[in-house]
């Protein structure tokens, strides 16, 4: 399972000096900010907008459906953001161990 997260859920596939610096800054900012930006803003909002657009093209707008869709995408984006955090953290730790 750990290898899955390292391989498929890491922001960086190659850990060069630039990637290390970026990750250390993001890690220092904290998990909440990371999940908010990487998961909710960069992925969730965009995906929810596209999904809502596709869903309501050609049919009437139903508030209940829209709210339900947004809640589902919010939860999915939080899970996605956490997966990225966890995978990148594991990949970073693995990279540090291999350099020792």
N, CA, C and O atoms as a DFTB+ gen file, in Angstrom:
400 C
 N C O
     1  1       0.823      -1.198       0.000
     2  2       0.000       0.000       0.000
     3  2       0.863       1.257       0.000
     4  3       0.549       2.234      -0.679
     5  1       1.945       1.225       0.760
     6  2       2.848       2.377       0.813
     7  2       3.415       2.659      -0.573
     8  3       3.497       3.814      -0.991
     9  1       3.804       1.608      -1.282
    10  2       4.351       1.800      -2.632
    11  2       3.340       2.419      -3.580
    12  3       3.708       3.191      -4.466
    13  1       2.062       2.085      -3.400
    14  2       1.011       2.681      -4.215
    15  2       0.995       4.199      -4.031
    16  3       0.971       4.949      -5.007
    17  1       1.009       4.642      -2.780
    18  2       0.978       6.080      -2.507
    19  2       2.247       6.770      -3.012
    20  3       2.180       7.870      -3.561
    21  1       3.382       6.135      -2.829
    22  2       4.645       6.727      -3.302
    23  2       4.625       6.853      -4.817
    24  3       5.031       7.879      -5.363
    25  1       4.158       5.824      -5.491
    26  2       4.192       5.807      -6.951
    27  2       3.126       6.692      -7.594
    28  3       3.415       7.414      -8.549
    29  1       1.904       6.644      -7.082
    30  2       0.793       7.296      -7.773
    31  2       0.256       8.560      -7.106
    32  3      -0.525       9.287      -7.719
    33  1       0.651       8.834      -5.880
    34  2       0.069       9.967      -5.168
    35  2       1.111      10.993      -4.724
    36  3       0.848      11.789      -3.823
    37  1       2.261      10.982      -5.332
    38  2       3.280      11.962      -4.984
    39  2       3.257      13.103      -6.001
    40  3       3.118      12.871      -7.202
    41  1       3.392      14.316      -5.516
    42  2       3.453      15.463      -6.429
    43  2       4.703      15.430      -7.294
    44  3       4.705      15.936      -8.416
    45  1       5.751      14.840      -6.773
    46  2       7.036      14.844      -7.463
    47  2       7.495      13.426      -7.734
    48  3       7.564      12.602      -6.822
    49  1       7.807      13.144      -8.982
    50  2       8.327      11.822      -9.350
    51  2       9.845      11.812      -9.267
    52  3      10.457      10.779      -8.994
    53  1      10.436      12.957      -9.501
    54  2      11.892      13.110      -9.426
    55  2      12.177      14.128      -8.323
    56  3      11.623      15.227      -8.316
    57  1      13.035      13.748      -7.407
    58  2      13.353      14.620      -6.281
    59  2      14.669      15.347      -6.550
    60  3      15.727      14.945      -6.064
    61  1      14.587      16.406      -7.321
    62  2      15.761      17.258      -7.522
    63  2      15.725      18.374      -6.476
    64  3      14.815      18.436      -5.650
    65  1      16.707      19.236      -6.523
    66  2      16.804      20.310      -5.526
    67  2      15.556      21.205      -5.527
    68  3      15.083      21.623      -4.470
    69  1      15.039      21.488      -6.701
    70  2      13.853      22.329      -6.831
    71  2      12.627      21.664      -6.188
    72  3      11.873      22.315      -5.465
    73  1      12.435      20.379      -6.450
    74  2      11.302      19.644      -5.879
    75  2      11.399      19.582      -4.361
    76  3      10.404      19.746      -3.655
    77  1      12.592      19.346      -3.876
    78  2      12.800      19.277      -2.420
    79  2      12.456      20.611      -1.773
    80  3      11.774      20.647      -0.749
    81  1      12.918      21.700      -2.358
    82  2      12.641      23.033      -1.824
    83  2      11.139      23.327      -1.830
    84  3      10.593      23.819      -0.843
    85  1      10.475      23.022      -2.953
    86  2       9.027      23.258      -3.044
    87  2       8.274      22.451      -1.994
    88  3       7.393      22.976      -1.312
    89  1       8.626      21.172      -1.866
    90  2       7.919      20.324      -0.904
    91  2       8.151      20.797       0.529
    92  3       7.217      20.828       1.330
    93  1       9.374      21.161       0.851
    94  2       9.655      21.616       2.215
    95  2       8.867      22.874       2.555
    96  3       8.424      23.037       3.691
    97  1       8.688      23.768       1.581
    98  2       7.866      24.971       1.809
    99  2       6.400      24.597       2.012
   100  3       5.739      25.118       2.911
   101  1       5.898      23.693       1.176
   102  2       4.501      23.270       1.301
   103  2       4.282      22.524       2.613
   104  3       3.262      22.704       3.278
   105  1       5.250      21.687       2.977
   106  2       5.141      20.920       4.213
   107  2       5.145      21.849       5.424
   108  3       4.410      21.629       6.387
   109  1       5.966      22.874       5.368
   110  2       6.048      23.836       6.465
   111  2       4.744      24.629       6.601
   112  3       4.356      25.000       7.709
   113  1       4.074      24.887       5.485
   114  2       2.806      25.628       5.524
   115  2       1.697      24.809       6.183
   116  3       0.742      25.372       6.718
   117  1       1.822      23.493       6.146
   118  2       0.879      22.635       6.859
   119  2      -0.077      21.873       5.970
   120  3      -0.321      22.225       4.816
   121  1      -0.606      20.816       6.556
   122  2      -1.492      19.908       5.825
   123  2      -2.820      20.573       5.462
   124  3      -3.352      20.327       4.379
   125  1      -3.362      21.408       6.346
   126  2      -4.648      22.053       6.069
   127  2      -4.560      22.931       4.827
   128  3      -5.411      22.848       3.942
   129  1      -3.541      23.764       4.764
   130  2      -3.363      24.651       3.605
   131  2      -3.106      23.831       2.342
   132  3      -3.614      24.161       1.270
   133  1      -2.319      22.764       2.468
   134  2      -2.019      21.912       1.328
   135  2      -3.299      21.283       0.768
   136  3      -3.540      21.323      -0.439
   137  1      -4.114      20.704       1.647
   138  2      -5.352      20.063       1.197
   139  2      -6.292      21.102       0.597
   140  3      -6.944      20.844      -0.415
   141  1      -6.361      22.265       1.213
   142  2      -7.224      23.327       0.702
   143  2      -6.811      23.752      -0.702
   144  3      -7.658      23.876      -1.586
   145  1      -5.519      23.977      -0.913
   146  2      -5.056      24.465      -2.217
   147  2      -4.983      23.344      -3.250
   148  3      -5.598      23.437      -4.312
   149  1      -4.227      22.276      -2.940
   150  2      -3.998      21.209      -3.918
   151  2      -5.246      20.369      -4.176
   152  3      -5.509      19.972      -5.312
   153  1      -6.011      20.100      -3.125
   154  2      -7.185      19.251      -3.277
   155  2      -8.434      20.019      -3.654
   156  3      -9.023      19.795      -4.712
   157  1      -8.833      20.927      -2.777
   158  2     -10.115      21.604      -2.957
   159  2     -10.069      22.640      -4.079
   160  3     -10.924      22.625      -4.965
   161  1      -9.091      23.530      -4.053
   162  2      -9.062      24.618      -5.041
   163  2      -8.611      24.134      -6.417
   164  3      -9.308      24.346      -7.410
   165  1      -7.454      23.488      -6.477
   166  2      -6.905      23.103      -7.789
   167  2      -7.647      21.956      -8.456
   168  3      -7.681      21.882      -9.684
   169  1      -8.236      21.070      -7.681
   170  2      -8.889      19.909      -8.281
   171  2     -10.396      19.919      -8.056
   172  3     -11.157      19.748      -9.008
   173  1     -10.836      20.111      -6.836
   174  2     -12.250      19.976      -6.499
   175  2     -13.156      21.024      -7.124
   176  3     -14.189      20.684      -7.701
   177  1     -12.785      22.287      -7.019
   178  2     -13.636      23.354      -7.557
   179  2     -13.767      23.219      -9.070
   180  3     -14.866      23.316      -9.616
   181  1     -12.653      22.996      -9.733
   182  2     -12.661      22.845     -11.191
   183  2     -13.496      21.634     -11.605
   184  3     -14.320      21.729     -12.514
   185  1     -13.286      20.511     -10.948
   186  2     -14.018      19.287     -11.276
   187  2     -15.512      19.435     -11.001
   188  3     -16.339      18.999     -11.802
   189  1     -15.853      20.042      -9.885
   190  2     -17.264      20.248      -9.556
   191  2     -17.937      21.151     -10.580
   192  3     -19.070      20.895     -10.989
   193  1     -17.245      22.200     -10.992
   194  2     -17.802      23.113     -11.998
   195  2     -18.051      22.390     -13.313
   196  3     -19.116      22.537     -13.913
   197  1     -17.080      21.615     -13.761
   198  2     -17.236      20.865     -15.011
   199  2     -18.390      19.863     -14.888
   200  3     -19.230      19.763     -15.782
   201  1     -18.424      19.127     -13.779
   202  2     -19.474      18.136     -13.570
   203  2     -20.848      18.792     -13.522
   204  3     -21.794      18.290     -14.128
   205  1     -20.966      19.908     -12.808
   206  2     -22.249      20.615     -12.743
   207  2     -22.665      21.120     -14.121
   208  3     -23.839      21.058     -14.487
   209  1     -21.698      21.616     -14.877
   210  2     -22.000      22.100     -16.231
   211  2     -22.535      20.975     -17.104
   212  3     -23.528      21.149     -17.812
   213  1     -21.880      19.827     -17.053
   214  2     -22.326      18.685     -17.852
   215  2     -23.694      18.196     -17.375
   216  3     -24.553      17.860     -18.191
   217  1     -23.893      18.158     -16.079
   218  2     -25.145      17.655     -15.505
   219  2     -26.339      18.523     -15.891
   220  3     -27.411      18.001     -16.195
   221  1     -26.162      19.833     -15.881
   222  2     -27.305      20.719     -16.072
   223  2     -27.446      21.267     -17.482
   224  3     -28.313      22.107     -17.722
   225  1     -26.629      20.825     -18.414
   226  2     -26.819      21.241     -19.808
   227  2     -28.067      20.541     -20.334
   228  3     -28.167      19.314     -20.304
   229  1     -28.991      21.323     -20.804
   230  2     -30.193      20.765     -21.400
   231  2     -31.281      20.360     -20.417
   232  3     -32.316      19.841     -20.836
   233  1     -31.080      20.578     -19.134
   234  2     -32.156      20.291     -18.190
   235  2     -32.212      21.394     -17.156
   236  3     -31.280      22.187     -17.023
   237  1     -33.306      21.438     -16.430
   238  2     -33.476      22.520     -15.473
   239  2     -32.561      22.348     -14.260
   240  3     -32.243      21.234     -13.846
   241  1     -32.163      23.458     -13.721
   242  2     -31.288      23.491     -12.560
   243  2     -32.081      23.117     -11.318
   244  3     -33.123      23.709     -11.035
   245  1     -31.583      22.134     -10.581
   246  2     -32.229      21.706      -9.342
   247  2     -31.235      21.946      -8.213
   248  3     -30.159      21.350      -8.180
   249  1     -31.609      22.819      -7.294
   250  2     -30.713      23.221      -6.210
   251  2     -30.247      22.030      -5.376
   252  3     -29.070      21.941      -5.025
   253  1     -31.151      21.127      -5.062
   254  2     -30.802      19.972      -4.239
   255  2     -29.715      19.128      -4.924
   256  3     -28.769      18.690      -4.269
   257  1     -29.846      18.905      -6.210
   258  2     -28.838      18.146      -6.959
   259  2     -27.501      18.872      -6.974
   260  3     -26.446      18.253      -6.828
   261  1     -27.552      20.181      -7.150
   262  2     -26.323      20.970      -7.190
   263  2     -25.598      20.930      -5.852
   264  3     -24.379      20.761      -5.813
   265  1     -26.329      21.083      -4.764
   266  2     -25.728      21.055      -3.429
   267  2     -25.146      19.676      -3.143
   268  3     -24.035      19.565      -2.625
   269  1     -25.890      18.629      -3.477
   270  2     -25.406      17.266      -3.273
   271  2     -24.121      17.020      -4.071
   272  3     -23.164      16.443      -3.556
   273  1     -24.111      17.455      -5.306
   274  2     -22.925      17.301      -6.164
   275  2     -21.738      18.045      -5.572
   276  3     -20.628      17.513      -5.544
   277  1     -21.951      19.250      -5.104
   278  2     -20.856      20.039      -4.507
   279  2     -20.321      19.390      -3.233
   280  3     -19.112      19.396      -2.997
   281  1     -21.196      18.840      -2.422
   282  2     -20.753      18.164      -1.191
   283  2     -19.930      16.928      -1.534
   284  3     -18.897      16.672      -0.915
   285  1     -20.385      16.166      -2.516
   286  2     -19.643      14.973      -2.936
   287  2     -18.260      15.367      -3.447
   288  3     -17.267      14.736      -3.084
   289  1     -18.184      16.399      -4.282
   290  2     -16.888      16.835      -4.812
   291  2     -15.998      17.423      -3.722
   292  3     -14.777      17.285      -3.785
   293  1     -16.587      18.072      -2.730
   294  2     -15.804      18.592      -1.611
   295  2     -15.146      17.443      -0.847
   296  3     -13.954      17.492      -0.541
   297  1     -15.918      16.430      -0.547
   298  2     -15.370      15.273       0.169
   299  2     -14.296      14.584      -0.679
   300  3     -13.229      14.236      -0.174
   301  1     -14.584      14.393      -1.960
   302  2     -13.606      13.749      -2.852
   303  2     -12.327      14.563      -2.954
   304  3     -11.235      13.995      -2.993
   305  1     -12.446      15.882      -2.998
   306  2     -11.250      16.723      -3.121
   307  2     -10.422      16.725      -1.840
   308  3      -9.198      16.846      -1.896
   309  1     -11.069      16.592      -0.695
   310  2     -10.337      16.490       0.576
   311  2      -9.580      15.168       0.626
   312  3      -8.418      15.129       1.030
   313  1     -10.235      14.094       0.218
   314  2      -9.568      12.786       0.168
   315  2      -8.401      12.831      -0.823
   316  3      -7.320      12.316      -0.538
   317  1      -8.622      13.440      -1.972
   318  2      -7.560      13.577      -2.977
   319  2      -6.383      14.379      -2.422
   320  3      -5.232      13.971      -2.575
   321  1      -6.659      15.504      -1.787
   322  2      -5.602      16.336      -1.208
   323  2      -4.826      15.602      -0.128
   324  3      -3.601      15.699      -0.061
   325  1      -5.545      14.861       0.723
   326  2      -4.871      14.085       1.763
   327  2      -4.010      12.987       1.146
   328  3      -2.900      12.733       1.615
   329  1      -4.510      12.336       0.103
   330  2      -3.728      11.296      -0.581
   331  2      -2.443      11.870      -1.164
   332  3      -1.384      11.248      -1.080
   333  1      -2.539      13.062      -1.756
   334  2      -1.338      13.722      -2.288
   335  2      -0.348      14.048      -1.171
   336  3       0.855      13.832      -1.321
   337  1      -0.847      14.559      -0.071
   338  2       0.008      14.882       1.078
   339  2       0.719      13.625       1.580
   340  3       1.936      13.616       1.765
   341  1      -0.051      12.582       1.794
   342  2       0.482      11.336       2.329
   343  2       1.491      10.715       1.353
   344  3       2.579      10.307       1.761
   345  1       1.135      10.643       0.084
   346  2       2.022      10.064      -0.920
   347  2       3.304      10.857      -1.093
   348  3       4.382      10.277      -1.218
   349  1       3.197      12.162      -1.100
   350  2       4.379      13.002      -1.253
   351  2       5.262      12.914      -0.013
   352  3       6.487      12.886      -0.120
   353  1       4.644      12.872       1.154
   354  2       5.421      12.718       2.397
   355  2       6.189      11.404       2.403
   356  3       7.371      11.378       2.747
   357  1       5.532      10.319       2.027
   358  2       6.199       9.016       1.974
   359  2       7.321       9.004       0.946
   360  3       8.401       8.472       1.202
   361  1       7.061       9.590      -0.212
   362  2       8.073       9.657      -1.263
   363  2       9.276      10.479      -0.820
   364  3      10.419      10.118      -1.096
   365  1       9.016      11.573      -0.140
   366  2      10.081      12.440       0.375
   367  2      10.934      11.692       1.397
   368  3      12.163      11.744       1.348
   369  1      10.273      10.996       2.321
   370  2      11.000      10.221       3.336
   371  2      11.834       9.116       2.687
   372  3      12.971       8.867       3.087
   373  1      11.258       8.462       1.685
   374  2      11.988       7.408       0.968
   375  2      13.209       7.991       0.267
   376  3      14.278       7.380       0.251
   377  1      13.046       9.159      -0.301
   378  2      14.147       9.834      -0.989
   379  2      15.239      10.208      -0.010
   380  3      16.420      10.055      -0.319
   381  1      14.865      10.703       1.183
   382  2      15.849      11.058       2.191
   383  2      16.638       9.831       2.666
   384  3      17.854       9.900       2.843
   385  1      15.943       8.721       2.869
   386  2      16.615       7.490       3.304
   387  2      17.577       6.975       2.248
   388  3      18.642       6.454       2.580
   389  1      17.211       7.118       0.970
   390  2      18.085       6.608      -0.095
   391  2      19.349       7.455      -0.259
   392  3      20.355       6.968      -0.774
   393  1      19.305       8.702       0.170
   394  2      20.477       9.578       0.056
   395  2      21.470       9.379       1.189
   396  3      22.616       9.818       1.097
   397  1      21.036       8.717       2.258
   398  2      21.923       8.525       3.413
   399  2      22.913       7.439       3.168
   400  3      23.736       7.146       4.036
